[in-house]
């Protein structure tokens, strides 16, 4: 029996010395060697120097190893810092590809599902093959064990050996025959006397094992079952060393008796050959599965490409059609469903092109007609206006009927000229010829100019125009002429519909926008009226007389001017409570607006439970959605407080800003 515990090497004793650089001199009296101040006898000189040199070299190599480990760790960290952005970019690219490519998703899902299916099937097949190989080898091991155990027992029972040499030779030859003939060991054995036997034990044979095995390779549960049994045979899976490797095997245990002593006889069958066969089968399965998955992926890619490519082509053609390239068409091949889809798509595109061309031609004709008529009317209108002015100046010399006729003629000619100017301006907007002449301007100069110009009309109506703001100067890059026209339209409309009540003009700004609101307390607007307030030639009450000489195009032109500035023009109103118009402009030309500095729904209006009655009309350059979708919009710090004329009642929380309800209508 060979123990697997190795004997520890004996440690040599000696005095540690210094390194190889240690000073070494010969003592002049005693003849001993002096190393670093210590006297060393002559016979220990070589040993101490060798030990000192070893310690010094160990210290040097330890330091070098630490330095090398530190450098390697730094290289690894540096590599991770450089690899991480690449991995992050790759992951984002894969996610982007997953979201945008139906072909990629289909192929990826097909491959993943195929891999999962093959893993399940491969695991099942591998398990079945392994189980069949094991069961076959187990049956063979049980049959052979019964045969050889019976043969061993018969040999022991018929033995006449009674001396030590004969007994040992008999046991050795009998167990050696169990291993089998040939150069390759077919089975191994472990022969061990049962412990705690009451009968006299065989003093010459205690244990035997083949190939330097020990009883430790036998599972304890198997030994316990064999020891507690009679003549039954038991087996268990185990591992035992063969050379430098551990091989899987089957241990079959039985009891045999020899000269009155009971022995445990375990036969071990090597399953390494079966394991190699199973590994080869698994390798073939994995290789075949990988090839099959690649083939399935290629087939899925080919099929998906044939199906998705026409759809992708249709999407590209649709985008080009939407961009205005109406001549684009799909390539039609074959007579299948995809070909019919392409033909139908081309027919639809041709029909759309024809209709859009007709509408564009009609629109151009209408725009040209309006422009031409407006230009042609300017000359006769100038003549008629001059004649009307002559008659209007001489009206005091006329009789009352002719005097009234001269006044009506003069007023209507003035209105006609305003309408003609507005038509010309609208035609420029429709033709895309309107451009901005932006320059930094103080918004208060424009507001003051508008209020001064509307003061006479406000005095006629008995309305007071109030300007409130917490700012003294706000510089905005804008076209002052167009902003003046917008504010003049808003203020004159507020005066006309304010029924003699005060009109409040508020100005506020934040870090990216400025807002001007015009608030009146007149007749107000219903939701249906607010939805059409910026339509051309639309009037809330057709029977109501237009006393300020407007053409019906003022708010439409104001909306177009606002779009040119990339701003917002919004309206709020309620019947009997007045209305509020808010103009929001970016401080810089081409800037974007995130939030208006002023709230649209006045804070002095109480609308409990009347959310469906709120109406917002947003006129912007396509970015008004940033203010819609939220319920609450608290008043910014720099928003001026509106001086209340009606009794101020604060609205409930979340209902004080109509432009955040998401119920607005965008133009």
XYZ file of C-alpha atoms in Angstrom:
667
model
C 0.000 0.000 0.000
C 1.445 3.300 -1.094
C 0.464 6.499 0.740
C -0.406 9.566 -1.321
C 1.050 11.862 1.318
C 4.470 12.987 0.320
C 7.162 13.221 2.913
C 8.200 16.790 3.654
C 11.817 17.522 2.815
C 14.168 18.034 5.716
C 14.954 21.681 6.412
C 18.647 22.598 6.620
C 19.809 24.822 9.435
C 22.303 27.576 9.092
C 22.847 31.190 9.863
C 21.409 33.583 7.295
C 23.942 35.829 5.757
C 24.033 38.894 3.602
C 23.702 39.078 -0.157
C 26.466 38.620 -2.643
C 27.565 42.193 -2.098
C 28.210 41.511 1.624
C 31.744 42.381 2.747
C 33.793 39.271 3.530
C 37.260 39.436 5.193
C 39.609 37.001 6.888
C 40.013 37.467 10.630
C 43.762 38.091 11.224
C 43.952 36.148 14.512
C 41.391 33.345 14.461
C 41.488 32.771 10.734
C 37.673 32.844 10.608
C 35.770 34.675 7.884
C 33.992 37.854 8.935
C 30.713 38.485 7.003
C 29.009 41.838 7.644
C 30.535 42.179 11.026
C 29.740 38.620 12.160
C 32.451 36.041 12.677
C 31.664 32.842 10.817
C 33.732 29.665 11.278
C 35.641 28.514 8.233
C 33.601 25.324 7.750
C 30.317 27.291 7.581
C 31.594 30.022 5.248
C 30.422 28.449 1.949
C 27.007 27.500 3.328
C 26.316 30.996 4.696
C 27.368 32.661 1.455
C 25.143 30.390 -0.616
C 22.182 31.042 1.647
C 22.771 34.799 1.537
C 23.018 34.755 -2.248
C 19.769 32.764 -2.522
C 17.939 35.201 -0.239
C 19.210 38.193 -2.204
C 18.233 36.685 -5.559
C 14.811 35.799 -4.131
C 14.291 39.371 -2.991
C 15.335 40.740 -6.408
C 13.101 38.382 -8.382
C 10.194 39.050 -6.039
C 10.556 42.770 -6.677
C 10.748 42.194 -10.430
C 7.665 39.998 -10.310
C 5.739 42.703 -8.450
C 6.832 45.328 -10.970
C 5.835 43.076 -13.852
C 2.444 42.371 -12.258
C 1.877 46.098 -11.755
C 2.733 46.841 -15.392
C 0.478 44.051 -16.638
C -2.396 45.317 -14.481
C -1.913 48.824 -15.863
C -1.937 47.464 -19.413
C -5.112 45.512 -18.679
C -6.836 48.573 -17.200
C -5.743 50.713 -20.138
C -7.054 48.104 -22.548
C -10.369 47.957 -20.725
C -10.675 51.749 -20.863
C -10.108 51.642 -24.619
C -12.231 48.559 -25.229
C -15.223 49.739 -23.209
C -16.188 52.579 -25.614
C -15.859 50.164 -28.509
C -18.082 47.616 -26.796
C -20.585 50.346 -25.934
C -20.589 51.560 -29.541
C -21.037 47.988 -30.796
C -23.945 47.409 -28.408
C -25.662 50.628 -29.455
C -25.096 49.778 -33.111
C -26.683 46.364 -32.585
C -29.662 47.929 -30.794
C -30.061 50.484 -33.573
C -29.851 47.727 -36.157
C -32.397 45.675 -34.190
C -34.869 48.553 -34.088
C -34.507 49.615 -37.713
C -34.012 46.366 -39.663
C -36.750 43.778 -39.983
C -34.341 41.525 -41.866
C -31.784 41.633 -39.039
C -34.445 40.905 -36.398
C -35.842 37.983 -38.378
C -32.454 36.364 -38.997
C -31.313 36.968 -35.408
C -34.504 35.516 -33.919
C -34.306 32.520 -36.290
C -30.697 31.804 -35.306
C -31.380 32.197 -31.579
C -34.428 29.922 -31.705
C -32.517 27.392 -33.798
C -29.662 27.397 -31.296
C -32.081 26.930 -28.405
C -33.880 24.095 -30.207
C -30.630 22.385 -31.117
C -29.327 22.756 -27.564
C -32.437 21.041 -26.199
C -32.381 18.273 -28.798
C -28.589 17.834 -28.533
C -28.735 17.622 -24.744
C -31.493 15.022 -24.961
C -29.630 12.938 -27.560
C -26.341 13.199 -25.672
C -28.025 12.135 -22.437
C -29.721 9.184 -24.123
C -26.509 8.029 -25.807
C -24.531 8.373 -22.570
C -27.196 6.479 -20.634
C -27.296 3.650 -23.193
C -23.509 3.339 -23.239
C -23.404 3.280 -19.457
C -26.204 0.728 -19.109
C -24.552 -1.540 -21.650
C -21.196 -1.337 -19.871
C -22.886 -1.842 -16.488
C -24.584 -5.046 -17.589
C -21.297 -6.327 -18.903
C -19.524 -5.388 -15.650
C -22.152 -7.108 -13.481
C -22.009 -10.304 -15.556
C -18.217 -10.439 -15.577
C -18.037 -9.660 -11.858
C -20.320 -12.541 -10.953
C -18.241 -14.885 -13.057
C -14.865 -13.818 -11.714
C -16.012 -13.568 -8.092
C -17.320 -17.144 -8.316
C -14.034 -18.212 -9.875
C -12.039 -16.528 -7.093
C -14.186 -18.065 -4.389
C -13.875 -21.528 -5.943
C -10.101 -21.132 -6.104
C -9.933 -20.066 -2.459
C -12.227 -22.892 -1.359
C -10.149 -25.552 -3.159
C -6.786 -24.237 -1.965
C -4.552 -26.448 0.253
C -1.987 -23.703 0.937
C -1.099 -23.372 4.607
C 2.179 -21.493 4.686
C 2.864 -17.785 4.119
C 4.570 -18.102 0.770
C 1.914 -20.383 -0.683
C -0.950 -18.207 0.574
C 0.543 -14.986 -0.805
C 1.352 -16.614 -4.154
C -2.148 -18.063 -4.428
C -3.874 -14.777 -3.665
C -1.632 -12.828 -6.019
C -2.060 -15.286 -8.920
C -5.809 -15.518 -8.426
C -6.332 -11.758 -8.337
C -3.894 -11.232 -11.212
C -6.015 -13.548 -13.336
C -9.005 -11.295 -12.611
C -7.310 -8.375 -14.373
C -7.390 -10.269 -17.661
C -4.814 -11.307 -20.154
C -2.922 -9.012 -22.493
C -0.990 -5.802 -22.228
C -4.094 -3.730 -21.486
C -5.723 -4.122 -18.091
C -9.351 -5.023 -18.674
C -10.430 -4.622 -15.068
C -8.803 -3.627 -11.791
C -9.392 -4.936 -8.304
C -9.215 -3.889 -4.691
C -8.946 -6.742 -2.195
C -9.475 -5.662 1.405
C -10.144 -7.645 4.602
C -13.337 -6.603 6.352
C -12.695 -4.730 9.592
C -13.813 -5.942 13.042
C -14.130 -9.628 12.242
C -14.750 -12.017 15.153
C -13.105 -14.982 13.485
C -9.324 -15.318 13.332
C -7.904 -13.230 10.524
C -5.473 -14.350 7.854
C -2.247 -12.933 9.196
C -0.419 -13.114 5.849
C -2.856 -11.326 3.452
C -4.532 -8.100 4.649
C -5.141 -6.171 1.418
C -4.153 -6.194 -2.231
C -4.869 -3.779 -5.132
C -3.882 -3.530 -8.760
C -2.081 -0.648 -10.409
C -1.200 1.044 -7.089
C -4.856 1.631 -6.176
C -6.097 1.956 -2.627
C -9.398 1.305 -0.957
C -9.994 5.075 -0.971
C -11.152 4.920 -4.603
C -14.152 2.855 -3.455
C -17.177 5.039 -2.557
C -17.981 4.774 1.187
C -21.637 4.008 0.421
C -20.617 1.013 -1.691
C -18.322 -0.334 1.028
C -21.048 0.024 3.616
C -23.529 -1.847 1.411
C -21.063 -4.672 0.754
C -20.092 -4.980 4.405
C -23.699 -5.138 5.569
C -24.829 -7.582 2.879
C -24.569 -11.324 2.605
C -23.801 -12.676 -0.827
C -25.387 -9.766 -2.775
C -23.495 -7.786 -5.370
C -23.485 -3.987 -5.422
C -22.141 -1.362 -7.820
C -21.442 2.360 -7.861
C -19.959 4.943 -10.207
C -16.520 6.162 -9.257
C -13.263 7.640 -10.508
C -9.818 6.137 -10.080
C -6.360 7.264 -11.138
C -4.740 5.739 -14.203
C -1.305 7.177 -14.699
C -1.618 10.971 -14.378
C -5.350 11.125 -15.150
C -8.574 10.196 -13.422
C -10.767 7.842 -15.434
C -14.477 7.306 -14.891
C -15.441 3.772 -13.976
C -17.820 1.325 -12.325
C -16.937 -0.375 -9.048
C -18.674 -3.732 -8.395
C -18.363 -5.106 -4.848
C -18.722 -8.636 -3.455
C -17.643 -10.710 -0.445
C -15.240 -13.662 -0.584
C -13.765 -15.839 2.185
C -10.319 -17.351 2.469
C -9.108 -19.452 5.357
C -11.978 -18.193 7.503
C -11.315 -14.514 6.802
C -13.957 -12.417 4.997
C -12.632 -10.112 2.302
C -14.195 -7.307 0.240
C -13.438 -7.788 -3.426
C -14.102 -4.808 -5.679
C -13.682 -5.027 -9.432
C -13.228 -1.678 -11.205
C -14.119 -1.337 -14.882
C -12.615 1.549 -16.838
C -15.157 3.633 -18.798
C -12.602 5.896 -20.438
C -13.167 4.285 -23.837
C -16.915 4.811 -23.554
C -16.284 8.384 -22.427
C -14.085 9.008 -25.461
C -16.776 7.565 -27.713
C -19.348 9.830 -26.077
C -17.068 12.864 -26.466
C -16.595 12.097 -30.155
C -20.336 11.753 -30.627
C -20.908 15.068 -28.807
C -18.262 16.781 -30.918
C -19.957 15.504 -34.051
C -23.313 16.713 -32.729
C -21.962 20.174 -31.909
C -20.147 20.506 -35.227
C -23.203 19.340 -37.132
C -25.391 21.662 -35.075
C -23.140 24.650 -35.771
C -23.170 23.890 -39.497
C -26.937 23.408 -39.383
C -27.443 26.720 -37.560
C -25.294 28.509 -40.126
C -27.308 26.924 -42.915
C -30.581 27.876 -41.222
C -29.291 31.430 -40.743
C -28.282 31.636 -44.407
C -31.654 30.283 -45.524
C -33.495 32.718 -43.218
C -31.393 35.600 -44.524
C -32.054 34.634 -48.149
C -35.803 34.174 -47.663
C -36.146 37.296 -45.518
C -34.143 39.344 -47.974
C -36.386 38.280 -50.847
C -39.451 39.267 -48.831
C -38.134 42.372 -47.058
C -36.160 43.901 -49.930
C -39.281 44.944 -51.882
C -40.751 46.374 -48.677
C -37.531 48.300 -47.992
C -37.521 49.510 -51.576
C -41.138 50.616 -51.183
C -40.220 52.486 -47.996
C -37.352 54.278 -49.773
C -39.598 55.199 -52.704
C -42.295 56.403 -50.273
C -39.781 58.654 -48.509
C -38.703 60.104 -51.847
C -42.339 60.674 -52.839
C -42.945 62.400 -49.505
C -39.871 64.567 -50.160
C -41.391 65.753 -53.434
C -39.706 63.406 -55.917
C -42.994 62.375 -57.494
C -41.348 60.638 -60.455
C -39.926 57.816 -58.295
C -41.349 54.320 -58.912
C -40.755 50.776 -57.693
C -39.027 48.165 -59.858
C -41.525 45.383 -60.622
C -40.257 41.875 -61.413
C -42.323 38.745 -61.868
C -46.014 38.155 -61.277
C -46.158 37.161 -57.605
C -47.716 39.006 -54.675
C -44.730 41.330 -54.278
C -44.888 42.214 -57.980
C -48.601 42.994 -57.684
C -47.840 45.123 -54.615
C -45.201 47.033 -56.581
C -47.559 47.562 -59.523
C -50.309 48.811 -57.194
C -47.827 51.096 -55.465
C -46.673 52.551 -58.786
C -50.276 53.082 -59.855
C -50.999 54.862 -56.565
C -47.862 56.992 -56.946
C -48.833 57.950 -60.500
C -52.328 58.905 -59.350
C -50.928 60.952 -56.485
C -48.447 62.636 -58.794
C -51.208 63.582 -61.202
C -53.462 64.943 -58.455
C -50.639 66.794 -56.707
C -49.516 68.260 -60.009
C -53.055 69.409 -60.743
C -53.410 70.903 -57.258
C -50.020 72.576 -57.498
C -50.895 73.988 -60.911
C -54.250 75.202 -59.621
C -52.612 76.705 -56.553
C -50.026 78.478 -58.679
C -52.757 79.769 -60.954
C -54.718 81.032 -57.963
C -51.665 82.659 -56.438
C -50.713 84.201 -59.763
C -54.295 85.359 -60.276
C -54.436 86.981 -56.832
C -51.055 88.575 -57.321
C -51.840 89.787 -60.838
C -55.252 91.102 -59.857
C -53.804 92.842 -56.833
C -51.087 94.469 -58.914
C -53.513 95.421 -61.672
C -55.929 96.955 -59.179
C -53.318 99.203 -57.643
C -53.285 101.696 -60.531
C -57.083 102.225 -60.856
C -57.381 102.113 -57.062
C -54.837 104.914 -56.759
C -56.867 106.983 -59.220
C -60.128 106.246 -57.407
C -58.465 107.062 -54.085
C -57.238 110.411 -55.379
C -60.727 111.243 -56.607
C -62.222 110.076 -53.291
C -59.807 112.288 -51.392
C -60.802 115.287 -53.527
C -64.463 114.602 -52.895
C -63.829 113.948 -49.197
C -61.936 117.247 -48.821
C -64.769 119.135 -50.553
C -67.619 117.361 -48.690
C -68.521 120.496 -46.713
C -69.741 122.119 -49.927
C -72.116 119.232 -50.686
C -75.615 118.644 -49.559
C -76.031 116.137 -46.703
C -76.691 113.165 -49.014
C -73.662 113.787 -51.240
C -71.566 114.577 -48.180
C -72.401 111.211 -46.610
C -71.709 109.517 -49.945
C -68.268 111.164 -50.149
C -67.439 109.985 -46.611
C -68.556 106.409 -47.347
C -66.614 106.393 -50.605
C -63.444 107.589 -48.878
C -63.712 105.051 -46.018
C -64.424 102.097 -48.305
C -61.593 103.056 -50.652
C -59.260 103.152 -47.633
C -60.506 99.730 -46.581
C -60.167 98.420 -50.127
C -56.573 99.638 -50.260
C -55.823 97.890 -46.933
C -57.409 94.706 -48.237
C -55.343 94.930 -51.411
C -52.128 95.368 -49.407
C -52.997 92.361 -47.266
C -53.740 90.271 -50.371
C -50.359 91.165 -51.791
C -48.695 90.195 -48.502
C -50.576 86.867 -48.386
C -49.561 86.133 -51.973
C -45.918 86.671 -51.015
C -46.313 84.200 -48.130
C -47.960 81.635 -50.413
C -45.226 82.017 -52.994
C -42.509 81.618 -50.338
C -41.049 85.002 -51.189
C -41.363 86.481 -47.693
C -38.009 86.907 -45.923
C -36.983 88.282 -42.561
C -34.979 91.450 -42.099
C -33.819 90.703 -38.552
C -31.745 92.986 -36.379
C -31.355 93.365 -32.601
C -34.184 95.568 -31.350
C -35.602 96.440 -27.944
C -39.045 94.840 -27.796
C -40.353 97.685 -25.620
C -39.777 100.166 -28.436
C -42.045 98.140 -30.699
C -44.675 97.635 -27.988
C -44.681 101.339 -27.104
C -45.000 102.293 -30.767
C -47.992 99.957 -31.188
C -49.699 101.264 -28.038
C -49.191 104.864 -29.152
C -50.637 104.074 -32.584
C -53.719 102.403 -31.084
C -54.327 105.054 -28.441
C -56.801 107.021 -30.588
C -58.863 103.923 -31.381
C -58.774 102.899 -27.699
C -59.939 106.371 -26.710
C -62.875 106.108 -29.137
C -63.908 102.807 -27.493
C -63.259 104.092 -23.989
C -60.666 101.383 -23.292
C -57.493 101.860 -21.319
C -54.350 100.082 -22.515
C -52.050 99.034 -19.644
C -48.486 97.786 -20.095
C -47.020 95.645 -17.321
C -43.550 94.099 -17.144
C -40.757 93.397 -14.704
C -38.147 94.163 -17.344
C -36.938 97.495 -18.598
C -35.098 96.346 -21.706
C -35.259 93.115 -23.743
C -33.154 92.850 -26.900
C -34.576 90.476 -29.509
C -33.261 89.583 -32.969
C -36.410 90.171 -35.033
C -37.993 91.936 -37.984
C -39.393 94.962 -36.185
C -41.821 95.782 -39.008
C -43.484 92.380 -38.918
C -43.627 92.226 -35.100
C -45.157 95.721 -35.113
C -47.821 94.462 -37.538
C -48.568 91.402 -35.370
C -48.948 93.401 -32.168
C -51.015 96.080 -33.888
C -53.489 93.451 -35.123
C -53.714 91.852 -31.675
C -54.144 95.152 -29.861
C -56.756 96.553 -32.289
C -58.742 93.309 -32.090
C -58.602 93.440 -28.280
C -59.801 97.062 -28.291
C -62.577 96.298 -30.773
C -63.888 93.285 -28.820
C -63.082 94.619 -25.326
C -66.391 96.480 -24.924
C -64.706 99.519 -23.401
C -62.905 97.572 -20.669
C -59.164 97.830 -20.025
C -56.739 95.956 -22.219
C -53.595 94.547 -20.578
C -50.338 94.100 -22.463
C -47.749 92.022 -20.582
C -44.101 91.428 -21.507
C -41.780 88.852 -19.946
C -38.645 86.942 -20.927
C -36.605 83.930 -19.889
C -33.204 82.667 -20.986
C -34.301 81.744 -24.536
C -37.598 83.505 -25.362
C -39.691 86.638 -24.929
C -43.480 86.677 -24.681
C -46.053 89.447 -25.227
C -49.652 88.787 -24.212
C -52.675 90.987 -25.074
C -55.572 90.432 -22.660
C -59.075 91.857 -23.005
C -62.199 91.378 -20.883
C -64.785 91.645 -23.623
C -67.096 89.202 -25.346
C -64.522 86.418 -25.471
C -64.462 83.363 -27.738
C -65.965 79.912 -27.674
C -63.816 76.829 -28.360
C -65.221 76.554 -31.884
C -64.438 80.197 -32.571
C -60.955 79.950 -31.085
C -60.243 77.015 -33.397
C -60.755 79.226 -36.452
C -59.493 82.556 -35.198
C -56.475 82.520 -37.544
C -58.386 81.445 -40.672
C -58.460 83.833 -43.585
C -61.538 86.084 -43.891
C -63.156 84.413 -40.881
C -65.271 86.433 -38.465
C -66.725 85.215 -35.152
C -69.954 87.145 -35.776
C -70.634 87.901 -39.464
C -73.390 90.322 -38.484
C -71.064 92.370 -36.309
C -69.903 95.574 -37.964
C -66.140 95.912 -38.529
C -65.414 99.415 -37.291
C -61.640 99.413 -37.337
C -61.384 98.943 -41.079
C -59.798 95.474 -40.972
C -59.621 93.202 -44.015
C -60.140 89.847 -42.273
C -56.555 88.820 -43.029
C -54.794 90.470 -40.107
C -54.526 87.409 -37.822
C -53.644 85.171 -40.781
C -50.790 87.497 -41.713
C -49.772 87.622 -38.032
C -49.616 83.822 -37.987
C -47.395 83.768 -41.081
C -45.121 86.455 -39.635
C -44.810 84.374 -36.453
C -43.812 81.302 -38.440
C -41.074 83.285 -40.137
C -39.656 84.103 -36.696
C -39.895 80.432 -35.588
C -42.207 81.584 -32.812
C -45.571 80.748 -31.306
C -48.837 82.644 -31.647
C -51.480 81.273 -29.304
C -54.993 82.262 -28.384
C -57.275 81.561 -25.427
C -60.813 82.693 -24.857
C -64.015 82.109 -22.981
C -67.440 83.500 -23.617
C -68.129 86.473 -21.362
C -64.635 86.380 -19.839
C -62.584 87.893 -22.660
C -59.643 86.490 -24.550
C -55.882 86.406 -24.362
C -53.406 86.278 -27.265
C -49.795 85.382 -26.559
C -46.874 85.928 -28.927
C -43.656 84.064 -28.035
C -40.426 84.742 -29.947
C -36.906 83.316 -29.580
C -34.356 85.846 -28.392
C -31.901 84.771 -31.096
C -32.636 84.364 -34.767
C -33.208 80.715 -35.593
C -33.481 79.769 -31.922
C -35.971 77.314 -30.460
C -38.512 77.857 -27.717
C -38.800 75.393 -24.862
C -41.267 77.234 -22.648
C -43.069 80.538 -22.869
C -42.301 83.068 -20.103
C -46.015 83.925 -19.779
C -48.947 81.628 -19.157
C -51.682 81.603 -21.762
C -54.738 81.088 -19.605
C -55.081 84.146 -17.354
C -54.733 83.536 -13.641
C -57.804 85.647 -12.848
C -60.160 83.183 -14.565
C -61.704 80.373 -12.538
C -62.672 77.309 -14.559
C -63.596 74.630 -12.010
C -64.203 71.352 -13.788
C -64.360 73.087 -17.163
C -61.372 71.525 -18.815
C -63.361 70.601 -21.971
C -64.177 74.302 -22.479
C -60.546 75.332 -22.683
C -59.254 75.997 -26.143
C -55.726 76.722 -27.302
C -54.827 77.704 -30.831
C -51.093 77.402 -31.446
C -49.446 78.988 -34.453
C -45.760 78.174 -34.528
C -42.963 76.848 -36.722
C -43.579 73.206 -35.832
C -42.219 73.134 -32.259
C -45.305 73.941 -30.249
C -45.528 70.364 -29.034
C -42.931 71.098 -26.377
C -45.567 73.084 -24.489
C -48.387 70.586 -24.869
C -48.982 67.448 -22.960
C -48.534 68.663 -19.366
C -51.331 69.724 -17.072
C -49.544 72.045 -14.704
C -47.525 75.066 -15.841
C -46.689 77.312 -12.925
C -46.148 80.973 -13.614
C -42.431 81.770 -14.083
C -40.754 84.061 -11.678
C -40.341 86.874 -14.177
C -43.941 86.735 -15.439
C -45.732 90.005 -14.670
C -48.867 89.910 -12.615
C -51.948 90.916 -14.610
C -53.858 93.721 -12.865
C -57.296 92.223 -12.308
C -60.413 93.973 -13.468
C -62.727 91.084 -12.700
C -62.676 89.687 -9.161
C -59.468 87.617 -8.979
C -60.095 84.014 -8.035
C -57.132 81.636 -8.221
C -57.905 78.476 -10.181
C -57.408 75.014 -8.720
C -53.968 73.440 -8.955
C -53.187 72.135 -12.407
C -55.826 74.310 -14.145
C -54.089 77.670 -14.302
C -52.462 77.283 -17.719
C -54.476 76.279 -20.722
C -51.492 75.954 -22.991
C -50.337 72.878 -21.046
C -53.543 70.846 -21.300
C -52.752 69.264 -24.639
C -56.213 70.217 -26.006
C -54.924 72.936 -28.284
C -55.353 73.104 -32.005
C -52.165 73.669 -33.948
C -51.892 75.537 -37.242
